[in-house]
mmCIF file of C-alpha atoms in Angstrom:
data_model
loop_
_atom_site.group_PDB
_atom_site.id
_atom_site.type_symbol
_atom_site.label_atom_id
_atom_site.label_comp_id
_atom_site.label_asym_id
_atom_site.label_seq_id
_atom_site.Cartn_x
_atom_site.Cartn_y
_atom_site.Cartn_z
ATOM 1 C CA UNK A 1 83.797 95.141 86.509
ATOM 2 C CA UNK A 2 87.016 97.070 87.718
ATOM 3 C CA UNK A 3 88.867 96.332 84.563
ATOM 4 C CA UNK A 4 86.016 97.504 82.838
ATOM 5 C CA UNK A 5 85.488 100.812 85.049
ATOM 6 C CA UNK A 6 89.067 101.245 84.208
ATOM 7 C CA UNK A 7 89.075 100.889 80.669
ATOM 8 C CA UNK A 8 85.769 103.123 80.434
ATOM 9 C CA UNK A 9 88.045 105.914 82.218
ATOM 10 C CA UNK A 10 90.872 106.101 79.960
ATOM 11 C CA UNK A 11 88.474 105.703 76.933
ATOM 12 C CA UNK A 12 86.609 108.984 78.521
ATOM 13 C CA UNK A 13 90.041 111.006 78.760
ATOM 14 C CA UNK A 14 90.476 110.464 75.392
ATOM 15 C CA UNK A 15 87.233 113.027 74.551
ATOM 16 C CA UNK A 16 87.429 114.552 78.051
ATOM 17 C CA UNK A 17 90.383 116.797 78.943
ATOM 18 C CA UNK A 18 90.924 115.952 82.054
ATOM 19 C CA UNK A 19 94.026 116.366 84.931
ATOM 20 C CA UNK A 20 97.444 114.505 85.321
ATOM 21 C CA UNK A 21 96.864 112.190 88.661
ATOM 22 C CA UNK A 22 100.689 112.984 89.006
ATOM 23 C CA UNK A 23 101.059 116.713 88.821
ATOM 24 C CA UNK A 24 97.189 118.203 87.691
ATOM 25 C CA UNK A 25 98.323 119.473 84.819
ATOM 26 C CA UNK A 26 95.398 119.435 82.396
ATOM 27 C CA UNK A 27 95.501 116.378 79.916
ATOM 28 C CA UNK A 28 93.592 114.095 77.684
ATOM 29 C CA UNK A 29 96.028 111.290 78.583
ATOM 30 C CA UNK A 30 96.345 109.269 81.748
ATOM 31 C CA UNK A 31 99.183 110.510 82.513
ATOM 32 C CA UNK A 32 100.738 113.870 80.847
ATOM 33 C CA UNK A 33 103.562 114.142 78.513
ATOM 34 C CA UNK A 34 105.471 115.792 81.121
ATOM 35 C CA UNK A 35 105.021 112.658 83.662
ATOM 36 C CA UNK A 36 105.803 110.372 80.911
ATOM 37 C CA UNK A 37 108.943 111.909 80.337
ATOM 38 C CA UNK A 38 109.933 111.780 84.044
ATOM 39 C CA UNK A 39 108.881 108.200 83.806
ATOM 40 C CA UNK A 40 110.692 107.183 80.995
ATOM 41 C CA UNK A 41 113.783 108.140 83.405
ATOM 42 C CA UNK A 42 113.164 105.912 85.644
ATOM 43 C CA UNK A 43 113.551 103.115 83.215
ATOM 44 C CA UNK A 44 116.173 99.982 83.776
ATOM 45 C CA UNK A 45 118.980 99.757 81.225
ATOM 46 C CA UNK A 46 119.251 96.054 81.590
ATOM 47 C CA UNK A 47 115.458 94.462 82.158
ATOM 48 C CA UNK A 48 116.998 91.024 82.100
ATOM 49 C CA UNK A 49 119.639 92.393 85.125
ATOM 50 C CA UNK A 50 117.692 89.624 87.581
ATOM 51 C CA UNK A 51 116.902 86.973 85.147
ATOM 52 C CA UNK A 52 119.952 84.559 86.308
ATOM 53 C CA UNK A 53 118.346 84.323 90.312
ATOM 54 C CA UNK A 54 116.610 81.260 91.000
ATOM 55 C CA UNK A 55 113.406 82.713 90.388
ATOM 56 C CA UNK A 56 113.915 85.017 87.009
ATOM 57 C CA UNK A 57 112.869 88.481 87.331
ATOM 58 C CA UNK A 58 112.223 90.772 84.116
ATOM 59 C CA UNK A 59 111.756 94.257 85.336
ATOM 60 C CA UNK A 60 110.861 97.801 83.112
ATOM 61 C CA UNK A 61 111.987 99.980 85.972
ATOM 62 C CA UNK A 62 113.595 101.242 89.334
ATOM 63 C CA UNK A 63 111.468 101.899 91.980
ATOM 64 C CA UNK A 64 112.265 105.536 92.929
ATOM 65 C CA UNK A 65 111.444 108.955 91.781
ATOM 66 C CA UNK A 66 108.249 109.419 89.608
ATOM 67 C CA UNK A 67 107.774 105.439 89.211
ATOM 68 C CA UNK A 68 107.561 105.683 92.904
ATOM 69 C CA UNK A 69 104.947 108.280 93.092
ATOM 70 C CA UNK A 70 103.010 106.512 90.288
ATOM 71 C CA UNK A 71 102.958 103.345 92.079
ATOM 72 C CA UNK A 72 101.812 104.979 95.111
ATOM 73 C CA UNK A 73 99.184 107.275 93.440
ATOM 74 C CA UNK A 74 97.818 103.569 91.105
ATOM 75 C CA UNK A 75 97.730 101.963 94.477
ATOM 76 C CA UNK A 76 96.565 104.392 97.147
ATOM 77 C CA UNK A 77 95.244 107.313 95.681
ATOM 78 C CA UNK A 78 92.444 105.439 93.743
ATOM 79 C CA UNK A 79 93.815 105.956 90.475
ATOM 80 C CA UNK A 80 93.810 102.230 88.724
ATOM 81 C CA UNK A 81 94.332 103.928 84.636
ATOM 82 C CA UNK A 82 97.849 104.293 85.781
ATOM 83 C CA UNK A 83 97.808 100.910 85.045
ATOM 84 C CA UNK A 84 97.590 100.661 81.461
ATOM 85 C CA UNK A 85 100.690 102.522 80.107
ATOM 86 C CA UNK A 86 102.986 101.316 82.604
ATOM 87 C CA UNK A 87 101.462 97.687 81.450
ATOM 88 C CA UNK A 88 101.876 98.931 78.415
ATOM 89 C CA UNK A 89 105.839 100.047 78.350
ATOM 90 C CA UNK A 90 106.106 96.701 80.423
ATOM 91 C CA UNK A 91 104.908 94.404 77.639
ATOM 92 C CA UNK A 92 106.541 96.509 74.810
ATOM 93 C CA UNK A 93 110.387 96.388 76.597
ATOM 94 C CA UNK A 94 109.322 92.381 77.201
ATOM 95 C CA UNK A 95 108.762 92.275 73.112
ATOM 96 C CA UNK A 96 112.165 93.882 72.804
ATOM 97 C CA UNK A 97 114.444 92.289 75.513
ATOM 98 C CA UNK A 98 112.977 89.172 77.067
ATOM 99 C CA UNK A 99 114.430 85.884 76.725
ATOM 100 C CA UNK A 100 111.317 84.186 76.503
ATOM 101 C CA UNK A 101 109.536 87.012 74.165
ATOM 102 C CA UNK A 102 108.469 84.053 71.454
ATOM 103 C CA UNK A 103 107.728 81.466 74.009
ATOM 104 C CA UNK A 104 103.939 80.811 75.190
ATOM 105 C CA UNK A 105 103.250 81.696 78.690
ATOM 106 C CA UNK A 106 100.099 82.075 81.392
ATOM 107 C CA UNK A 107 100.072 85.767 83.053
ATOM 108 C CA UNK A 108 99.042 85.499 86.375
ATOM 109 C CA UNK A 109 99.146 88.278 88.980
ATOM 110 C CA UNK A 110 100.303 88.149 92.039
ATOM 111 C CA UNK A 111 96.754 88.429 94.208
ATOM 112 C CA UNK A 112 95.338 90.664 97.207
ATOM 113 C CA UNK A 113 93.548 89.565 99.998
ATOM 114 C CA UNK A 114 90.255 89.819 99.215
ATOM 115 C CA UNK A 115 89.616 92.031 102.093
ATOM 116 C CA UNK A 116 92.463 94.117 100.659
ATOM 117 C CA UNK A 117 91.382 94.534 97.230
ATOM 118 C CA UNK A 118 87.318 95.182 98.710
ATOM 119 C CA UNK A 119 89.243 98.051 100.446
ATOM 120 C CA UNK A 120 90.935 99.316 97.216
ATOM 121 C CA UNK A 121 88.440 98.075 94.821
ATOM 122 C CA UNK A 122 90.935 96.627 91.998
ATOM 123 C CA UNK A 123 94.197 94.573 92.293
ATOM 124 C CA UNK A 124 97.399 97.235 90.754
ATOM 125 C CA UNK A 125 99.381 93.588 89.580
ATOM 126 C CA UNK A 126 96.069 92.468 87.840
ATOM 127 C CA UNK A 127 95.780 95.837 85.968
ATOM 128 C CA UNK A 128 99.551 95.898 85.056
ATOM 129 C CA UNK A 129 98.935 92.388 83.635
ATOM 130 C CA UNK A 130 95.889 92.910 81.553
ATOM 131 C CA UNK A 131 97.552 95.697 79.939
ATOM 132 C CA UNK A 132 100.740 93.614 79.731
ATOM 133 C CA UNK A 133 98.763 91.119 77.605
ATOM 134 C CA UNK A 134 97.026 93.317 75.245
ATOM 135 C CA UNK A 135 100.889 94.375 74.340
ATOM 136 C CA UNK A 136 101.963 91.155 73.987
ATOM 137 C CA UNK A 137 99.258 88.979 73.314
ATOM 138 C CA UNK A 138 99.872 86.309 76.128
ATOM 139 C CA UNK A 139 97.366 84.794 77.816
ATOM 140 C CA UNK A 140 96.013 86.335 80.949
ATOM 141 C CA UNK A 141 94.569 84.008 83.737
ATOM 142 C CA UNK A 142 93.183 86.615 86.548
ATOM 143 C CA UNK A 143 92.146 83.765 89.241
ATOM 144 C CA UNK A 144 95.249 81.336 89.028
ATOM 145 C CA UNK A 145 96.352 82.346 92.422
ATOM 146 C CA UNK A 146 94.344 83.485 95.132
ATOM 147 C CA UNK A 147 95.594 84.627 98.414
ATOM 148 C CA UNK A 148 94.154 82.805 101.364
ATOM 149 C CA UNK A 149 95.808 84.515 104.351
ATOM 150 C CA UNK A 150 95.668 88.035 105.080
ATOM 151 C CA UNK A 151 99.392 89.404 105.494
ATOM 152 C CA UNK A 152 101.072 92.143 107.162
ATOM 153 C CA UNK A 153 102.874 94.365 104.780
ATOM 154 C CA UNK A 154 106.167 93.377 103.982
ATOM 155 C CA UNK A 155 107.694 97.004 104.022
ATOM 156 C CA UNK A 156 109.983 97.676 106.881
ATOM 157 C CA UNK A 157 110.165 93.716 107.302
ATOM 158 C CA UNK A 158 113.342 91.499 107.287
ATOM 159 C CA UNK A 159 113.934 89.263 104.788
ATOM 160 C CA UNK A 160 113.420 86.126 107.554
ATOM 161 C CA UNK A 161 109.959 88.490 108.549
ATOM 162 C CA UNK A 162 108.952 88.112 105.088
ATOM 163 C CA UNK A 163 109.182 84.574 104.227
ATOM 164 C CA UNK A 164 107.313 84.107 107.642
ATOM 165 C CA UNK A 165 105.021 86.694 107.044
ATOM 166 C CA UNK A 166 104.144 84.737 103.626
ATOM 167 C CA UNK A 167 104.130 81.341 104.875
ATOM 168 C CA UNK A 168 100.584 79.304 103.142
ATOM 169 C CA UNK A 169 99.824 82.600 101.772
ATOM 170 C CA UNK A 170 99.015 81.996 99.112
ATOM 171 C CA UNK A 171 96.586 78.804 96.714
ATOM 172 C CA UNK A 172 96.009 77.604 93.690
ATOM 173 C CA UNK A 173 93.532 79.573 91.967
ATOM 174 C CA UNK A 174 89.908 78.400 90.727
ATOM 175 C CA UNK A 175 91.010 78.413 87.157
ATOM 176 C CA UNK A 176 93.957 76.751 87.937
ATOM 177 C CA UNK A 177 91.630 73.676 89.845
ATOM 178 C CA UNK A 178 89.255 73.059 86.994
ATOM 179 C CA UNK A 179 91.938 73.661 84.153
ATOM 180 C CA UNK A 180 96.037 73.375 84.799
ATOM 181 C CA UNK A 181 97.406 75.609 82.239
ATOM 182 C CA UNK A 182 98.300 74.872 79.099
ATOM 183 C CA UNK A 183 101.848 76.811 78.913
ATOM 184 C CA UNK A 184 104.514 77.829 81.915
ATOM 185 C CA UNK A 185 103.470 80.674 84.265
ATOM 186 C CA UNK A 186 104.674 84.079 84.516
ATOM 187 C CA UNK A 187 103.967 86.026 87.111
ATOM 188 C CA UNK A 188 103.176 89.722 87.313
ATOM 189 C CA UNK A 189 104.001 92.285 90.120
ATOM 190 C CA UNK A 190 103.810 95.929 90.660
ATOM 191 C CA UNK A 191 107.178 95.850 92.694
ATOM 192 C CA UNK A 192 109.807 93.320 93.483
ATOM 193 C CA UNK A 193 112.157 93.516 96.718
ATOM 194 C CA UNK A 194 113.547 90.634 98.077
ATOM 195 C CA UNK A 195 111.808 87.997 96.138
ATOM 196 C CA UNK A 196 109.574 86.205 99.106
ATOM 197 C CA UNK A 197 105.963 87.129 97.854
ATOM 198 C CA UNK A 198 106.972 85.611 94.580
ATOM 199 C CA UNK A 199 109.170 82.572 96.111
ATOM 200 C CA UNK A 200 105.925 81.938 98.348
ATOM 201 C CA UNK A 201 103.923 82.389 95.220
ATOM 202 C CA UNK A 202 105.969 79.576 92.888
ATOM 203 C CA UNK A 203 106.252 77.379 95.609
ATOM 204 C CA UNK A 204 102.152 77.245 95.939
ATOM 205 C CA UNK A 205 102.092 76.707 91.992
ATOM 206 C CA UNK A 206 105.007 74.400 91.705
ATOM 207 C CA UNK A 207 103.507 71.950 94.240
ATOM 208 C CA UNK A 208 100.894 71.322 91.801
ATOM 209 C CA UNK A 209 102.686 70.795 89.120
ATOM 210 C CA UNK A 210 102.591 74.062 87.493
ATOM 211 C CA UNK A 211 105.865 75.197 85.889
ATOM 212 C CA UNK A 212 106.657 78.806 86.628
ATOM 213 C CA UNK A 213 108.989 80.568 83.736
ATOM 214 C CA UNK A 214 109.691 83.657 86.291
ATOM 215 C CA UNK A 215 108.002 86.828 86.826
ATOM 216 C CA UNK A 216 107.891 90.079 85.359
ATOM 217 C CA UNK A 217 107.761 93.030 87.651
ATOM 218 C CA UNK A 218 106.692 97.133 86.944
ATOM 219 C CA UNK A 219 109.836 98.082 88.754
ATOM 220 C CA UNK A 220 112.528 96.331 91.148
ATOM 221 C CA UNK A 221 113.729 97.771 94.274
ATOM 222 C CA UNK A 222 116.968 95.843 95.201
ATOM 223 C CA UNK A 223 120.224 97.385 94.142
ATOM 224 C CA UNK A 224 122.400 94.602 92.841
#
């Protein structure tokens, strides 16, 4: 229903002129050409710059600047059509540049709490991947992980702090029970930092005998 309430939004901005949730100006887009622009600067020259660490990481962006703000304003200012052209400029660069771009894979997000996402009312990763998949035409999976311990957040935390903070997280999802995929996992992520929500989130798959190809991520926020 959230996906849908989404998708009926950014349908209605097509016909409704409506504002920017980045800077008001007035627009029939979800996010103005101005903000795109900005965005578009924020882009990684290398997505494949993390895809040699032990879990592979394929990113579109840096998280700073506008991608920043838009992550924060898609997450906490209750604006979930962010979502679908960042998903969108995340599936396209993964069509261009990815390694695995003709392989078969199994999106899965990474998943909120469901306290959390009752509090928000829609999961950011989930939205990124749905639009991710209409780009690239892989197969989404919304419920193969499910996160069955609520967490502190992880900003501000050590790396140690993290993996702690993560430990039994995370479960295999419903889906995932009745049906093991068919093709290897890839994960999907707003943000990745130091890696331990997604290390905690392979090594929950992995013990089931799901392979995990790596995960692709909006923007990454570690410098090397």
């Amino acid at each position: 229903m959230i996906y849908a309430r989404s998708a009926l939004k950014g349908l209605l901005n097509l016909f409704l002129q409506s504002h920017c949730p980045l800077c008001q100006r007035s627009t029939s887009r979800q996010v103005c050409e101005y903000c795109e622009r900005q965005l578009q600067q924020c882009r990684q020259q290398d997505p494949n710059k993390f895809w040699q660490q032990a879990i592979p990481v394929f990113s579109w962006g840096i998280y700073g600047g506008s991608l920043k703000r838009a992550i924060a304003v898609m997450k906490y200012e209750n604006q979930p059509q962010i979502s679908q052209p960042l998903g969108q400029w995340l599936g396209e660069t993964w069509l261009l540049h990815s390694p695995l771009r003709h392989q078969k894979l199994t999106v899965v997000p990474i998943p909120l709490h469901a306290s959390k996402q009752k509090k928000r009312g829609y999961n950011q990763a989930a939205l990124l991947g749905q639009s991710f998949c209409q780009t690239t035409g892989l197969k989404f999976k919304l419920n193969g992980l499910e996160r069955v311990r609520e967490t502190k957040a992880q900003f501000g935390l050590s790396v140690s702090e993290r993996e702690t903070n993560l430990a039994a997280a995370f479960d295999v999802g419903q889906e995932f029970r009745r049906s093991p995929p068919t093709f290897p996992v890839l994960l999907v992520d707003d943000i990745y930092t130091t890696g331990a929500t997604a290390a905690a989130a392979v090594q929950t798959l992995r013990q089931c005998g799901i392979t995990v190809s790596g995960l692709v991520a909006l923007a990454t926020a570690i410098k090397n």
